[in-house]
Coordinates of N, CA, C and O in Angstrom, one line a residue:
X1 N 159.1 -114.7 -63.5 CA 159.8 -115.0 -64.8 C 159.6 -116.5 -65.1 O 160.0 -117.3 -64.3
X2 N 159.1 -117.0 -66.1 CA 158.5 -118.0 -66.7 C 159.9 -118.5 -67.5 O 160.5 -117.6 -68.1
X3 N 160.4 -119.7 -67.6 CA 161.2 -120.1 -68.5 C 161.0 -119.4 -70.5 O 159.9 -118.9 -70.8
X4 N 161.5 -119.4 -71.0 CA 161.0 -119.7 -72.6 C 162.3 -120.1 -73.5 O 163.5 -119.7 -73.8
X5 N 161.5 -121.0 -73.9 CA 162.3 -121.8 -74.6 C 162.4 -121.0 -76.3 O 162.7 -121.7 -77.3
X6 N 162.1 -119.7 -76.5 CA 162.5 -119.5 -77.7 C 163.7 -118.0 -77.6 O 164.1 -117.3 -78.6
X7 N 164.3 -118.1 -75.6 CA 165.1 -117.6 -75.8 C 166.1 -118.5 -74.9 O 166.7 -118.0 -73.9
X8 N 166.2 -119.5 -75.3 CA 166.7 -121.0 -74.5 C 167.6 -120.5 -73.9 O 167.2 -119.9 -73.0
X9 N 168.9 -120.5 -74.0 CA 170.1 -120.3 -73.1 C 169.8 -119.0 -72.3 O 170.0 -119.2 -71.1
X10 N 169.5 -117.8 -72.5 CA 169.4 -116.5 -71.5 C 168.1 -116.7 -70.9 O 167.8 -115.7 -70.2
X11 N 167.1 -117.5 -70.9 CA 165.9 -117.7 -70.1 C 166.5 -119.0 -69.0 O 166.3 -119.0 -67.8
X12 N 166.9 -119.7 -69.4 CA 167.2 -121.1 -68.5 C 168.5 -120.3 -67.7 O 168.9 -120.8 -66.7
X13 N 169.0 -119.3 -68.1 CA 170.4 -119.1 -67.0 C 169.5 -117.8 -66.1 O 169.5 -117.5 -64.9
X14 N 168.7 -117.1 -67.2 CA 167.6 -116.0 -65.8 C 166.7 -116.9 -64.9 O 166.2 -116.5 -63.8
X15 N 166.5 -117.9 -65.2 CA 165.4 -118.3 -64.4 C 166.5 -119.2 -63.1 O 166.4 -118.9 -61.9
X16 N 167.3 -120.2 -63.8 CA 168.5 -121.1 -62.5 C 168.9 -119.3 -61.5 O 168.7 -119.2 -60.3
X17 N 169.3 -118.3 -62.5 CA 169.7 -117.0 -61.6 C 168.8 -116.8 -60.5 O 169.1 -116.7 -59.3
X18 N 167.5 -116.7 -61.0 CA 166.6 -116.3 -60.3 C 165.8 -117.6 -58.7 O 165.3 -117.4 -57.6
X19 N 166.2 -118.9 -59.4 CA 165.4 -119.4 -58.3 C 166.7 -119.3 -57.3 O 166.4 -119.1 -56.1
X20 N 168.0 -119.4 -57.6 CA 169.2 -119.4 -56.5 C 168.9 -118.1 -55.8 O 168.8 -118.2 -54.6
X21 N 168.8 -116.9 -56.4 CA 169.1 -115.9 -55.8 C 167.8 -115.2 -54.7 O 167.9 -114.7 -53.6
X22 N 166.8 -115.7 -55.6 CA 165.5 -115.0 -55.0 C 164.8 -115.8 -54.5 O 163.7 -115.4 -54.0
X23 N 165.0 -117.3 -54.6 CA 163.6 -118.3 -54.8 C 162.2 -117.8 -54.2 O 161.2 -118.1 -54.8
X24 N 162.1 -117.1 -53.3 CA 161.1 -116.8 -52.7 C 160.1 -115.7 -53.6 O 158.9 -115.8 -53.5
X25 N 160.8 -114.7 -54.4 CA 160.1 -114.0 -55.6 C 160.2 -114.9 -56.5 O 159.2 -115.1 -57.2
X26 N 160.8 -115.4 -56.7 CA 160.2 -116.4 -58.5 C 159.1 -116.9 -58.0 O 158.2 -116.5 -58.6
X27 N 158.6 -118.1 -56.7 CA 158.0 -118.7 -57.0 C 156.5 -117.6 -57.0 O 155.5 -117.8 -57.7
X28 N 156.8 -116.4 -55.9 CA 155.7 -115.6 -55.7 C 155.3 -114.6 -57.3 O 154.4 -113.8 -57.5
X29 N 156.3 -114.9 -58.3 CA 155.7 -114.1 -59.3 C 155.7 -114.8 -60.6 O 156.2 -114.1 -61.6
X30 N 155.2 -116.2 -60.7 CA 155.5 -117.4 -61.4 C 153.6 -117.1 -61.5 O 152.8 -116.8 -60.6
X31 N 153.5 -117.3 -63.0 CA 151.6 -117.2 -63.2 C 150.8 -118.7 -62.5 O 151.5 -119.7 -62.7
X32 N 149.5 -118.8 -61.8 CA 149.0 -119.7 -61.4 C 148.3 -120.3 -62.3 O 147.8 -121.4 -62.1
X33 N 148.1 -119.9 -63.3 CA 147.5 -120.1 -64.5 C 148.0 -120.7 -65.8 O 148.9 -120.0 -66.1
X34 N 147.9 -121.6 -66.8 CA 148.4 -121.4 -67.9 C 148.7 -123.0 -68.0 O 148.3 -123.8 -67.2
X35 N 149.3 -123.2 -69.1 CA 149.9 -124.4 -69.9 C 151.3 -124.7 -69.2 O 152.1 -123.9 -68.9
X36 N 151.5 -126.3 -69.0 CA 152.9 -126.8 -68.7 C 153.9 -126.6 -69.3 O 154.8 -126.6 -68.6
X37 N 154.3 -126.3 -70.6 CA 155.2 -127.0 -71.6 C 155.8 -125.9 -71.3 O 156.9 -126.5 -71.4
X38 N 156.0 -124.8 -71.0 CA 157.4 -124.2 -70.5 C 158.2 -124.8 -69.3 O 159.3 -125.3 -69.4
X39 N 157.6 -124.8 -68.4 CA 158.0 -125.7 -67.0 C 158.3 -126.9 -67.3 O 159.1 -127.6 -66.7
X40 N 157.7 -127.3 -68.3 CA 158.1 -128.9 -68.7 C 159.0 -129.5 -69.1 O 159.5 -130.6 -68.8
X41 N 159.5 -128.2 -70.4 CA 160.9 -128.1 -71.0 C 161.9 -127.6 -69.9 O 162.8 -128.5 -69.7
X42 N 162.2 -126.6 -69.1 CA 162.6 -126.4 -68.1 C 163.2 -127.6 -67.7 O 164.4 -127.8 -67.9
X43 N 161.8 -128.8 -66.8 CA 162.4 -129.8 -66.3 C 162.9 -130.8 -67.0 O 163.5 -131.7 -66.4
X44 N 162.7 -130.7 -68.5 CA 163.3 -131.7 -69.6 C 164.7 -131.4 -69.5 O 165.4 -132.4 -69.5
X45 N 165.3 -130.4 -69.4 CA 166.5 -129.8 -69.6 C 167.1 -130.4 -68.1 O 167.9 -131.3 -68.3
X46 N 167.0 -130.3 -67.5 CA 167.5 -130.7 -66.3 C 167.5 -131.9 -65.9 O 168.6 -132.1 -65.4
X47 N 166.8 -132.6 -65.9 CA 166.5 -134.0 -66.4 C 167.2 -134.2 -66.8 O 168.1 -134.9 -66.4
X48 N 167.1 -133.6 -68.0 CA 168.4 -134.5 -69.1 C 169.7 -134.5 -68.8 O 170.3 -135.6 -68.7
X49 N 170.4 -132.9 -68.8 CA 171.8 -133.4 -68.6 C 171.7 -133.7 -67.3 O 172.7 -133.0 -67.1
X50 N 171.2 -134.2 -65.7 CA 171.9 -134.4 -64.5 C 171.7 -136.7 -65.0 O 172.5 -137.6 -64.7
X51 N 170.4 -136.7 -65.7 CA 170.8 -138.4 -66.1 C 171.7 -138.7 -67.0 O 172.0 -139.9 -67.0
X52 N 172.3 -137.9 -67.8 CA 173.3 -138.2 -68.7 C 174.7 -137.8 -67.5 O 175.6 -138.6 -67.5
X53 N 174.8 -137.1 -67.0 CA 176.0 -136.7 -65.9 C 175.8 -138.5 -65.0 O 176.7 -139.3 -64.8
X54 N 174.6 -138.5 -64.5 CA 174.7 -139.5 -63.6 C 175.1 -141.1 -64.2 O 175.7 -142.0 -63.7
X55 N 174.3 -141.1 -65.5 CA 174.7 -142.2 -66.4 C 176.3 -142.4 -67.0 O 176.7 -143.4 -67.5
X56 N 176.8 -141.6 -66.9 CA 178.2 -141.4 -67.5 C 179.1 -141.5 -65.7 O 180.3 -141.6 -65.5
X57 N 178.7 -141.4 -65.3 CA 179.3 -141.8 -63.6 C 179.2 -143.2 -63.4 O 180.2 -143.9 -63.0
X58 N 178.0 -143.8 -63.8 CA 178.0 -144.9 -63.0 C 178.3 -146.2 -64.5 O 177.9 -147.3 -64.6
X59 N 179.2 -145.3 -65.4 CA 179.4 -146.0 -66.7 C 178.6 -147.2 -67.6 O 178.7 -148.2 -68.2
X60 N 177.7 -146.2 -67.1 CA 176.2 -147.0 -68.1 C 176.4 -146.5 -69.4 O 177.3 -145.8 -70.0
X61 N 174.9 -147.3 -70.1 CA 175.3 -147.2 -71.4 C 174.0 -146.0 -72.0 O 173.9 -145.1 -71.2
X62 N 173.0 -146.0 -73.3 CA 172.5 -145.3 -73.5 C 170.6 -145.9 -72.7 O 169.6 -145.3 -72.5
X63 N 170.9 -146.9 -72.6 CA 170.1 -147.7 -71.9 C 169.6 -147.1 -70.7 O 168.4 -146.8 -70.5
X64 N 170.7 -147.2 -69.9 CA 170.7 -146.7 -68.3 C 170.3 -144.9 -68.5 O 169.5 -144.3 -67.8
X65 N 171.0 -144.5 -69.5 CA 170.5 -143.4 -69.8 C 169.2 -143.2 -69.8 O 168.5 -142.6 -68.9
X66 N 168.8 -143.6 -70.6 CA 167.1 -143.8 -71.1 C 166.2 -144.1 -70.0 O 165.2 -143.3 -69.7
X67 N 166.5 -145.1 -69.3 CA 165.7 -145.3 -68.1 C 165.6 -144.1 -67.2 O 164.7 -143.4 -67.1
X68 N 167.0 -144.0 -66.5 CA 166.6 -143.0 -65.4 C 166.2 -141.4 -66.0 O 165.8 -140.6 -65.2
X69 N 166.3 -141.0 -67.4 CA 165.4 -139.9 -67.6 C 164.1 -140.3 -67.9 O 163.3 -139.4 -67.6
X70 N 163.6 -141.1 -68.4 CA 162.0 -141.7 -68.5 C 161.7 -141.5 -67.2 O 160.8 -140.6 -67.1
X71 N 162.2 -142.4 -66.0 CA 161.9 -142.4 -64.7 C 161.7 -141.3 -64.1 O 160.8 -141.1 -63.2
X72 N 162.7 -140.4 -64.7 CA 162.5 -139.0 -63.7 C 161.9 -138.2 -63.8 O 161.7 -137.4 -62.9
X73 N 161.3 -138.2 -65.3 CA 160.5 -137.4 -65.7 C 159.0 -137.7 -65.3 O 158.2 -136.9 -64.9
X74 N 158.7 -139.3 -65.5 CA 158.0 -139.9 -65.1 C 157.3 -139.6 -63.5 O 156.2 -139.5 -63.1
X75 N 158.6 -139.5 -62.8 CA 158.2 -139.6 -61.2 C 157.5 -137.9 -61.0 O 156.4 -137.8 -60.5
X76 N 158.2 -137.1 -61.4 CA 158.1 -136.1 -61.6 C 156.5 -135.6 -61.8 O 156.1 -134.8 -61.0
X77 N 155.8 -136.1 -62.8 CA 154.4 -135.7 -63.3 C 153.6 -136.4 -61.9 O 152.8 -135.8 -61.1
X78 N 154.1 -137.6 -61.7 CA 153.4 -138.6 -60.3 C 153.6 -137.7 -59.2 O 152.6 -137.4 -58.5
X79 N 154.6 -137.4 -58.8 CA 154.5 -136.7 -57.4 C 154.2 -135.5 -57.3 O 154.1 -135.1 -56.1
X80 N 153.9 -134.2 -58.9 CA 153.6 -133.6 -58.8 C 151.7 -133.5 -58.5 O 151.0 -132.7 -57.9
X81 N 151.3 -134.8 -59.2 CA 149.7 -135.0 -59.0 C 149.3 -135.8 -57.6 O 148.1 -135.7 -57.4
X82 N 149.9 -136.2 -56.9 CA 149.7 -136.6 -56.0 C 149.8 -134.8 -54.7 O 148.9 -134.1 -54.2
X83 N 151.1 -134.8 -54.7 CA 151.7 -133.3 -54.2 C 149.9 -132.6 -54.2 O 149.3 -132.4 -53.2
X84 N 149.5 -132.5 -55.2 CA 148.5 -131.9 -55.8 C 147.3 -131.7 -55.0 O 147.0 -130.7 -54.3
X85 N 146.7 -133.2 -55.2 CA 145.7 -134.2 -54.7 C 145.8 -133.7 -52.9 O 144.8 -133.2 -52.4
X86 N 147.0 -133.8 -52.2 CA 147.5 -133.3 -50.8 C 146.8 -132.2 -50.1 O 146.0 -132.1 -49.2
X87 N 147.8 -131.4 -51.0 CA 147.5 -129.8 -51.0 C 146.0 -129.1 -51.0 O 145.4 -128.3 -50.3
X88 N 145.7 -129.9 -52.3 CA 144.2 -129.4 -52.9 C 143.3 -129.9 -51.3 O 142.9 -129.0 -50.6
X89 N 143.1 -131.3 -51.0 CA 142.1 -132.4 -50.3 C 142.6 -131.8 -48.8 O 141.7 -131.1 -48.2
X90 N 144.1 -132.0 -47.9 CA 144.6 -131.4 -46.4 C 144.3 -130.0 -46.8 O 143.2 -129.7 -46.3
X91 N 144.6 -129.4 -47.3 CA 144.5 -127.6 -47.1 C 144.3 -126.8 -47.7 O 145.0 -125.8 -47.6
X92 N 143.1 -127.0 -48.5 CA 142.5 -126.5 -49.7 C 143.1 -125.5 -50.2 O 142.9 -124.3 -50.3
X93 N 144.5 -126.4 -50.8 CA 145.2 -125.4 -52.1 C 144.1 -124.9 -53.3 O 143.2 -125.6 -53.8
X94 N 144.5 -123.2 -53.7 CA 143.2 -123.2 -54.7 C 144.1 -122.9 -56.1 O 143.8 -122.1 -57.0
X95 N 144.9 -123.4 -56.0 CA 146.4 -123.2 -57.4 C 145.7 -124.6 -58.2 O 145.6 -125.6 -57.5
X96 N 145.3 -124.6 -59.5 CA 145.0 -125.6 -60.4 C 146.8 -126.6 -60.5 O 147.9 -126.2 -60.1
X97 N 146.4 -128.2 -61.3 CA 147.7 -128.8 -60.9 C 149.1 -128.0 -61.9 O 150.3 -128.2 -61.7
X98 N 148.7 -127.4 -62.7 CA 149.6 -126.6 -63.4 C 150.3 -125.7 -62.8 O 151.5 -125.6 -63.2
X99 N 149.9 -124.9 -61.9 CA 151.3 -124.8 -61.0 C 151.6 -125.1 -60.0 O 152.4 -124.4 -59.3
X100 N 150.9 -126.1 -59.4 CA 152.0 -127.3 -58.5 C 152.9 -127.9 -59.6 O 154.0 -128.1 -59.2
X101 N 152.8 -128.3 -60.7 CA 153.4 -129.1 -61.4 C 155.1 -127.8 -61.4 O 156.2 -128.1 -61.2
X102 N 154.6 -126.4 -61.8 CA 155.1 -125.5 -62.2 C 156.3 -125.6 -61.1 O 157.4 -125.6 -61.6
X103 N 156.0 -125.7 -59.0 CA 156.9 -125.7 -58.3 C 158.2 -126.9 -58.5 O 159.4 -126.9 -58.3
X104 N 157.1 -127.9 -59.2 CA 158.1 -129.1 -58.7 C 159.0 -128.9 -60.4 O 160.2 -128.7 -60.2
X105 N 158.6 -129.0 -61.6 CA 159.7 -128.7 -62.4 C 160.7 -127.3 -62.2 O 161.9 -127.5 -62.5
X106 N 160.5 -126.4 -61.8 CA 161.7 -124.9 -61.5 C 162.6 -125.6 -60.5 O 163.8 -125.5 -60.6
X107 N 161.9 -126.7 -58.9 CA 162.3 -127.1 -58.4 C 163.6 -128.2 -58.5 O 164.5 -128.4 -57.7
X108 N 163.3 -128.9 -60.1 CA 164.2 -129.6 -60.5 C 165.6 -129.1 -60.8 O 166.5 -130.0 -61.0
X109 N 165.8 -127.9 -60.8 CA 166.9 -127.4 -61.1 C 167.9 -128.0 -59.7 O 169.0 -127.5 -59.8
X110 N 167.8 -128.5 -59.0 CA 168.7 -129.1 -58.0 C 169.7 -130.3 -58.7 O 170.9 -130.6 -58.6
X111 N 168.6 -130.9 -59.6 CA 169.1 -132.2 -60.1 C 170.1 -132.1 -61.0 O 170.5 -133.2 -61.4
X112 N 170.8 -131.0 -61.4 CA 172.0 -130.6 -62.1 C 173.1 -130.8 -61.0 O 174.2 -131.2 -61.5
X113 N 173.1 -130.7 -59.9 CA 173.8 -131.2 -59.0 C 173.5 -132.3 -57.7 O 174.1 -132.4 -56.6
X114 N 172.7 -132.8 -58.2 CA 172.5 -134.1 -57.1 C 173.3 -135.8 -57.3 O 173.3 -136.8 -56.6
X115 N 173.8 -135.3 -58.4 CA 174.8 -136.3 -59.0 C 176.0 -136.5 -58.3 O 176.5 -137.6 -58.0
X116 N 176.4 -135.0 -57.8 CA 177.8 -135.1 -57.5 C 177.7 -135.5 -55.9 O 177.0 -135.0 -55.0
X117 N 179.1 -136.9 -55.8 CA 178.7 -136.9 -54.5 C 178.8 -135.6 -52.9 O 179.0 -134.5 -53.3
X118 N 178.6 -135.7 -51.7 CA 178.2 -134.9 -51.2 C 177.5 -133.7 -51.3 O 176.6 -133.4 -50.5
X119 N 177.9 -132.7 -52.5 CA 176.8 -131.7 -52.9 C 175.8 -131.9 -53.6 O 175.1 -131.1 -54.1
X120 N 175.7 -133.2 -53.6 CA 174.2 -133.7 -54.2 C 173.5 -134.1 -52.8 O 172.4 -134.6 -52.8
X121 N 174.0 -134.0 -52.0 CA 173.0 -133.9 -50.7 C 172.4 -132.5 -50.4 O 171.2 -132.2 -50.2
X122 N 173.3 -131.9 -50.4 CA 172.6 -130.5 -50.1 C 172.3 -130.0 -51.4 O 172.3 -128.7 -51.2
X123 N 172.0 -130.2 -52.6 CA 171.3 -129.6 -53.5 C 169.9 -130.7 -53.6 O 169.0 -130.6 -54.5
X124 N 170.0 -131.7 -52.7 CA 168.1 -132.1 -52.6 C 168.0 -131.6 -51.6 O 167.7 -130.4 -52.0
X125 N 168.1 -131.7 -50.4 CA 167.8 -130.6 -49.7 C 167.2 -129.0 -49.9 O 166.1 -128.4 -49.6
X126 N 168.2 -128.9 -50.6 CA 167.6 -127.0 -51.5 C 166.9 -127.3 -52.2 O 166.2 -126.3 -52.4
X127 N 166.4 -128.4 -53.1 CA 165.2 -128.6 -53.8 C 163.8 -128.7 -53.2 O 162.8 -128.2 -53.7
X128 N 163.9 -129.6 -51.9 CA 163.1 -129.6 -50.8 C 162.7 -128.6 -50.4 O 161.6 -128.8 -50.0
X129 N 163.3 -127.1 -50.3 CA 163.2 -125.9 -49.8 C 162.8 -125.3 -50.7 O 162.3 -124.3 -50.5
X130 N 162.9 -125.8 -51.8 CA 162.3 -124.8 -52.9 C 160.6 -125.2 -52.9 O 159.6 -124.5 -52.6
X131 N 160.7 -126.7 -53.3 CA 159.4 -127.0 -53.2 C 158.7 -126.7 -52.0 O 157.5 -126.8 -52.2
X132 N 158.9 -126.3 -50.9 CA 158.4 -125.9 -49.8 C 158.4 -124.2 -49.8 O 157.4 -123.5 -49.5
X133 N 158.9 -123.9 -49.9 CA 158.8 -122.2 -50.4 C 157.6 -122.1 -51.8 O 156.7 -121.3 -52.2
X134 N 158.0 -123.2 -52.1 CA 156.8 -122.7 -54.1 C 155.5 -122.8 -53.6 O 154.5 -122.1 -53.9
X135 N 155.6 -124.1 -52.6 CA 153.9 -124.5 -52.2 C 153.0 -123.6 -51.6 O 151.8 -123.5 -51.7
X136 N 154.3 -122.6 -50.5 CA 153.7 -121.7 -50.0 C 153.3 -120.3 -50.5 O 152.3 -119.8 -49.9
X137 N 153.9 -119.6 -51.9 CA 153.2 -119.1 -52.4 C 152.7 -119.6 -53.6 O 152.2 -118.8 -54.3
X138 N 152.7 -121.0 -53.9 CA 151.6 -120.9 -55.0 C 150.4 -120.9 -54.9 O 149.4 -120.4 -55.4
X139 N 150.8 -122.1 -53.6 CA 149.3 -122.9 -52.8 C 148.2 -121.8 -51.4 O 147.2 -122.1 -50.7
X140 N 149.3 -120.1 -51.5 CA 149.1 -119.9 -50.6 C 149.2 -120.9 -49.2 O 148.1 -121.2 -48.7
X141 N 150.0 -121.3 -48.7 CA 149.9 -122.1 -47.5 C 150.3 -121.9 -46.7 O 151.3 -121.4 -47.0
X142 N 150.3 -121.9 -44.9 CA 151.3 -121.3 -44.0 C 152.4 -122.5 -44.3 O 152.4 -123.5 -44.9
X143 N 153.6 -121.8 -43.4 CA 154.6 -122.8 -43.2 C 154.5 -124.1 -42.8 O 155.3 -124.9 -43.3
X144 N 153.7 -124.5 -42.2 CA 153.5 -126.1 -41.2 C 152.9 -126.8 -42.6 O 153.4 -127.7 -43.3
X145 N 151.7 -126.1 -42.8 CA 150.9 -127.0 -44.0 C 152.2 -127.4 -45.4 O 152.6 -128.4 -46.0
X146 N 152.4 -126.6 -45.5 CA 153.6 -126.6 -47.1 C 155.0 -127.7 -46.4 O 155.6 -128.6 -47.0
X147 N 155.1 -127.3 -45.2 CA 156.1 -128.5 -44.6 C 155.7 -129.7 -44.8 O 156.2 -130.4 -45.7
X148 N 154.4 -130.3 -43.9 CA 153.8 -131.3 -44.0 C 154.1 -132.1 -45.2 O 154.6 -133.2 -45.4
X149 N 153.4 -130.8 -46.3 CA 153.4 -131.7 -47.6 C 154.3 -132.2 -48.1 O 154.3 -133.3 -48.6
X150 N 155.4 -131.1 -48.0 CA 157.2 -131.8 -48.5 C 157.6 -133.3 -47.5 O 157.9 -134.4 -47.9
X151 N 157.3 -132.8 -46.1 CA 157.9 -134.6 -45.7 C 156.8 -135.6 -46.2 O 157.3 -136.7 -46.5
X152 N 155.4 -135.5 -46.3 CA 155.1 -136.3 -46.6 C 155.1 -136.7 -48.1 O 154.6 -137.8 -48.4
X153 N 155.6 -135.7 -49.3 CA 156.0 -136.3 -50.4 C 157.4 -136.8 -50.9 O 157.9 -137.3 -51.9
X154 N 158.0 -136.2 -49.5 CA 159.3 -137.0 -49.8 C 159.6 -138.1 -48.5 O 160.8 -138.4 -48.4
X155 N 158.9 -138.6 -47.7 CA 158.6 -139.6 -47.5 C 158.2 -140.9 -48.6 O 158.8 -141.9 -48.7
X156 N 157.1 -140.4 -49.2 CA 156.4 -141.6 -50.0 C 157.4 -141.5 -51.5 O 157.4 -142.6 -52.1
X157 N 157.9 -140.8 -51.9 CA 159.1 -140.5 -53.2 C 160.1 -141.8 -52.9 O 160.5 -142.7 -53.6
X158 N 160.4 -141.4 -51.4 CA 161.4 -142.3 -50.8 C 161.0 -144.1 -50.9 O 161.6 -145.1 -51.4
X159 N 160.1 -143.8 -50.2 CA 159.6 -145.5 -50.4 C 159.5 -146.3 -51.6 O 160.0 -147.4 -51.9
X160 N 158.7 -145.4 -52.5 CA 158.7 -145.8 -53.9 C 160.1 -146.0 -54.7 O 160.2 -146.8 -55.6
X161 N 161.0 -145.3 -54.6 CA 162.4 -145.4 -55.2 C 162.9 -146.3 -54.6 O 163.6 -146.9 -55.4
X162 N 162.8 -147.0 -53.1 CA 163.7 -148.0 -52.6 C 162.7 -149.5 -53.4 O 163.2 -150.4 -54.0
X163 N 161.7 -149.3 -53.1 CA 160.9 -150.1 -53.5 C 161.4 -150.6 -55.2 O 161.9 -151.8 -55.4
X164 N 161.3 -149.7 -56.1 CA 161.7 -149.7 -56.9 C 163.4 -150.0 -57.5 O 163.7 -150.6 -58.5
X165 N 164.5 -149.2 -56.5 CA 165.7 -150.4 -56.6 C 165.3 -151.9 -56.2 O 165.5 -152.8 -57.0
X166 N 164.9 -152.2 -55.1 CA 164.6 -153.6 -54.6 C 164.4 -154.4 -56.3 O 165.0 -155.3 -56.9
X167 N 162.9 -153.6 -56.5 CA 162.6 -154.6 -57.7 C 163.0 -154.6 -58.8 O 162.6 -155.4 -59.7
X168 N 164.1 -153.9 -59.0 CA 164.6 -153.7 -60.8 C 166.4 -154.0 -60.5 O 167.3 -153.7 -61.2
X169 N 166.4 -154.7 -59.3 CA 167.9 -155.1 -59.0 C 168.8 -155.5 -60.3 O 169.8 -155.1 -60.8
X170 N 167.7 -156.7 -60.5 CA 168.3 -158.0 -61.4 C 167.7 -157.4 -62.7 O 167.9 -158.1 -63.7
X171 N 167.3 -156.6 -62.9 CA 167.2 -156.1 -64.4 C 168.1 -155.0 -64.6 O 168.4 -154.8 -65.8
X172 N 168.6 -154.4 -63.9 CA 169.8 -152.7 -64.0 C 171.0 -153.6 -63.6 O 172.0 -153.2 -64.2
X173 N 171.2 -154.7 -62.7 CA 172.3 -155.5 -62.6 C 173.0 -154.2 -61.7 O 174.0 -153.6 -62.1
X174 N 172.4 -154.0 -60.7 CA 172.6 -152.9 -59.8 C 173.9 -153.3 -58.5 O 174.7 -152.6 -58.0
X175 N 173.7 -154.3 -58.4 CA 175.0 -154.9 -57.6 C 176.2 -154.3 -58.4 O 177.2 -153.9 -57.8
X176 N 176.2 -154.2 -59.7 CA 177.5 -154.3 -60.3 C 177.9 -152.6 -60.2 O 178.9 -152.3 -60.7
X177 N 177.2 -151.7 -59.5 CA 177.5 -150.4 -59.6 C 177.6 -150.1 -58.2 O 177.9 -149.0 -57.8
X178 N 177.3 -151.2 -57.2 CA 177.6 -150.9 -55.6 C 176.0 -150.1 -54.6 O 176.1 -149.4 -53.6
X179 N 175.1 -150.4 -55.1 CA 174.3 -149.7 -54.7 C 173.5 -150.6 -53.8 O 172.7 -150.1 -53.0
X180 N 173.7 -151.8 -53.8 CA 172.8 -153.0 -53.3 C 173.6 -153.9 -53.0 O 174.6 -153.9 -53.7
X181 N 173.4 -155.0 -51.6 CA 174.8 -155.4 -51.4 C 174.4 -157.2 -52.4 O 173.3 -157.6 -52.7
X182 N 175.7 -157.9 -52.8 CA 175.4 -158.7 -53.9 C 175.1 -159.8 -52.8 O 175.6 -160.0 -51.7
X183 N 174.1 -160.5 -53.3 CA 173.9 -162.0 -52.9 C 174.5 -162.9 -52.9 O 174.0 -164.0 -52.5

C-alpha cells in the first residue's frame, strides 16, 4: 500500500495503520519501482507537523521552524543516498535508490513522536527497526547485512547532527533552549 495523496487523510492513516501493525508486509508489498513524490509527501507530512510540534516545544519562532524542516527533509534525501550507495557497493542491493529512499520516508512516520520526551526514544528506535526491516525486504538482505547498514547509518547521522549542533550553536543561540552547556 503506497501512500496517495489524492486520498490524503484515509491513505496517510492506512498506511501509519499499516506500517504499526504489519511493518513487515508493507515494506514487503511496497513497489521497487517507480517515482518518489508519494513517499515524499508521506515524509513531507511528517516532517512537517513533528518540526512544528518540536518548534512549538522549544518556543521557537517560524524561523526555527523552517530550519529544522529544511534540515530534515534535507538529511533525509542525504542518508537515504548514502544508505543507498552502502547497500548497493557492501551487499549488492539490486532495489534502484527510489525505494531505499521509499524505506527511509514510510520510516519517517516515527518522527510524529520523537518529539515527545521519553517516547521519542523509543519511537527512533522503532524507526530504526523499520528501516531495518524495509532494507531487508526491499534490498532483499539477510538480517546482519540490513543491521550493519542501520548502525552504520545511524552511526554517521549521529556524528553529523552533533557536528552540526557544535557548529550552528551561536547561530540557533542553542544554549538558550538547554541543549549545549553555556560558555
Amino acid at each position: 500500500m503506497e501512500f496517495d495523496p489524492f486520498r490524503l487523510v484515509e491513505s496517510f492513516a492506512g498506511v501509519c495503520r499499516e506500517i504499526l501493525v504489519r511493518p513487515k508486509d508493507f515494506f514487503h508489498n511496497l513497489p521497487r519501482e517507480g517515482g518518489i513524490g508519494n513517499p515524499f509527501l508521506f515524509l513531507a507530512i511528517c516532517v512537517f507537523l513533528s518540526c512544528l510540534f518540536m518548534a512549538n516545544m522549544l518556543n521557537g519562532n517560524y524561523r526555527l521552524f523552517l530550519l529544522l524542516f529544511t534540515a530534515n527533509l534535507f538529511s533525509d534525501f542525504i542518508m537515504s543516498g548514502i544508505l543507498h550507495g552502502l547497500v548497493k557497493k557492501a551487499f549488492s542491493g539490486q532495489a534502484p535508490f527510489a525505494a531505499t529512499f521509499r524505506v527511509i520516508a514510510y520510516s519517517s512516520l516515527t518522527d510524529l513522536a520523537a518529539w515527545i520526551p521519553v517516547v521519542g526514544t523509543i519511537a527512533t528506535f522503532y524507526g530504526l527497526y523499520l528501516i531495518f526491516l524495509g532494507l531487508q525486504e526491499i534490498h532483499q538482505l539477510r538480517p546482519r547485512q540490513a543491521g550493519i547498514a542501520v548502525i552504520a547509518i545511524t552511526a554517521l547521522s549521529l556524528g553529523a547532527g552533533i557536528a552540526a549542533l557544535i557548529a550552528g550553536k551561536d547561530l540557533l543561540q542553542i544554549p538558550e533552549i538547554g541543549l549545549l552547556p553555556v560558555e
